[in-house]
XYZ file of C-alpha atoms in Angstrom:
190
model
C 48.985 44.260 55.952
C 50.437 41.030 54.520
C 53.886 42.672 54.024
C 54.036 43.937 57.692
C 53.298 40.397 59.021
C 55.786 38.969 56.635
C 58.384 41.501 57.794
C 57.745 40.597 61.538
C 58.052 36.895 60.633
C 61.390 37.684 59.051
C 62.512 39.687 62.092
C 61.589 36.768 64.402
C 63.333 34.224 62.196
C 66.531 36.527 62.243
C 66.458 36.747 65.977
C 65.994 32.974 66.284
C 69.029 32.438 63.984
C 71.155 34.971 65.995
C 70.328 33.063 69.231
C 71.167 29.759 67.600
C 74.427 31.055 66.355
C 75.313 32.234 69.906
C 74.532 28.819 71.272
C 76.637 27.056 68.663
C 79.584 29.447 69.424
C 79.312 28.689 73.208
C 79.271 25.004 72.402
C 82.459 25.230 70.259
C 84.267 27.124 73.052
C 83.269 24.433 75.551
C 84.411 21.696 73.190
C 87.684 23.406 72.489
C 88.332 23.792 76.278
C 87.545 20.114 77.008
C 89.786 19.053 74.073
C 92.570 21.154 75.428
C 92.260 19.718 78.828
C 92.080 16.045 77.563
C 94.691 16.227 74.870
C 97.007 19.189 75.731
C 97.505 22.545 73.948
C 100.399 21.812 71.900
C 102.173 24.843 73.404
C 105.680 24.685 74.657
C 106.242 25.212 78.407
C 105.490 21.726 79.671
C 104.560 21.470 83.271
C 104.376 25.250 83.792
C 101.190 25.641 81.888
C 98.038 25.834 83.923
C 94.618 25.417 82.493
C 91.665 26.653 84.421
C 88.134 25.409 83.786
C 85.089 27.384 84.563
C 81.498 26.269 85.005
C 80.418 29.786 84.495
C 77.789 31.646 86.335
C 75.151 30.284 84.052
C 74.531 26.995 85.879
C 76.606 24.741 83.688
C 78.651 22.070 85.463
C 82.436 22.261 85.225
C 84.996 19.600 84.357
C 86.507 18.014 87.405
C 89.834 19.596 88.367
C 90.726 17.598 91.534
C 94.303 17.541 92.770
C 95.275 20.701 90.878
C 97.895 23.146 92.163
C 96.785 26.798 92.018
C 98.975 27.901 94.875
C 100.191 31.508 94.775
C 98.304 32.307 91.597
C 95.930 35.212 91.157
C 92.667 33.691 90.094
C 90.280 36.730 90.495
C 88.832 36.136 87.024
C 88.100 32.495 87.531
C 84.682 30.917 88.272
C 84.605 27.530 89.937
C 80.798 27.311 90.128
C 79.804 23.640 90.623
C 83.347 22.434 90.070
C 84.581 19.099 91.518
C 87.845 20.211 93.007
C 88.811 17.694 95.726
C 92.325 18.131 97.269
C 93.247 21.115 95.230
C 95.902 23.516 96.441
C 94.923 27.277 96.639
C 97.574 28.138 99.222
C 98.434 31.898 99.138
C 96.214 32.355 96.117
C 94.358 35.533 95.374
C 90.686 34.343 95.141
C 89.098 37.716 95.839
C 85.521 37.700 94.558
C 85.796 34.135 92.916
C 82.761 32.030 92.699
C 82.905 28.613 94.396
C 79.181 28.394 94.372
C 78.031 24.746 95.029
C 81.626 23.507 94.364
C 82.933 20.305 95.956
C 86.263 21.271 97.455
C 86.611 18.596 100.030
C 90.133 18.319 101.326
C 91.401 21.391 99.387
C 93.854 23.746 101.104
C 93.331 27.562 101.202
C 96.229 28.389 103.618
C 96.998 32.097 103.521
C 94.578 32.508 100.645
C 92.499 35.757 100.150
C 88.865 34.606 99.786
C 87.539 38.154 100.439
C 84.028 38.508 99.056
C 84.189 35.091 97.464
C 80.845 33.330 96.815
C 81.162 30.033 98.637
C 77.432 29.453 99.041
C 76.249 25.796 99.027
C 79.884 24.676 98.601
C 81.370 21.577 100.415
C 84.429 22.479 102.208
C 84.717 19.429 104.522
C 88.374 18.649 105.590
C 89.433 21.937 103.936
C 92.328 23.797 105.468
C 91.774 27.622 105.828
C 94.638 28.310 108.083
C 95.676 32.043 107.821
C 92.981 32.689 105.205
C 90.978 35.974 104.902
C 87.380 35.356 104.168
C 86.192 38.954 104.741
C 82.732 39.532 103.278
C 82.488 36.070 101.747
C 79.062 34.585 101.144
C 78.929 31.113 102.769
C 75.235 30.521 103.176
C 74.582 26.720 103.289
C 78.279 25.976 102.841
C 79.649 22.900 104.694
C 82.706 23.376 106.952
C 82.696 20.083 108.917
C 86.125 19.107 109.991
C 87.654 22.145 108.236
C 90.629 23.892 109.807
C 89.979 27.504 110.477
C 92.911 28.528 112.625
C 93.888 32.205 112.254
C 91.146 33.030 109.721
C 89.432 36.356 109.373
C 85.648 35.954 108.964
C 84.839 39.825 109.242
C 81.488 40.855 107.730
C 80.590 37.218 106.805
C 76.918 36.501 107.530
C 76.482 33.186 109.192
C 73.529 31.267 110.359
C 73.509 31.054 114.196
C 74.105 27.199 114.147
C 77.057 27.604 111.737
C 78.612 30.523 113.812
C 78.407 28.426 116.948
C 79.885 25.436 115.329
C 82.828 27.450 113.936
C 83.292 29.285 117.292
C 83.876 25.890 119.051
C 87.107 25.541 117.159
C 88.079 29.157 116.261
C 91.572 30.161 117.588
C 94.349 32.473 116.633
C 94.894 35.783 114.957
C 94.951 36.320 111.217
C 98.611 37.265 110.211
C 97.384 39.500 107.340
C 94.604 41.528 108.973
C 95.604 41.190 112.652
C 92.016 40.271 113.508
C 91.523 37.434 116.042
C 89.447 34.535 114.552
C 87.002 34.517 117.450
C 86.385 38.162 117.202
C 85.740 38.087 113.383
C 83.219 35.309 114.045
C 81.587 37.377 116.824
C 81.977 34.392 119.238
C 80.736 35.291 122.695
């Protein structure tokens, strides 16, 4: 009986050590990423290198990336959860399925970007420019779009609160050049 309780204590101790090792490894990766952002990578390539920072879907805050140019890039593997990203350029970027959950993207541009199925819930997109963007199936619950430009955007299959829909319909105009869907129609404006 004492050997079985000793063996369960050993097993519990091993599990605890394994969990601790995983946390230490995660902290090491986070530290290395921050150091690379602050001090550079030492790789050649100069200004052509791009470093992306992810807050992860685990609730951690991200390092601020304001004023970064992501234009034309495919960023489908990125996660911008809770990221401070004021005045970033995402023009013509592939952001399909990317998480912008609770991000602060005030003044950023998403002109011609593919934001299909993106998670934009609780994000701040005030003063953002979404001209010609596709937001099909995006999740935008509790996102803020005050003073955002939405000309020629496609909002097909986006679930909106009635008040947000009415607000967007007041300024909706144009036809999305990629999908051919009129903005007002995609927002189901009356």
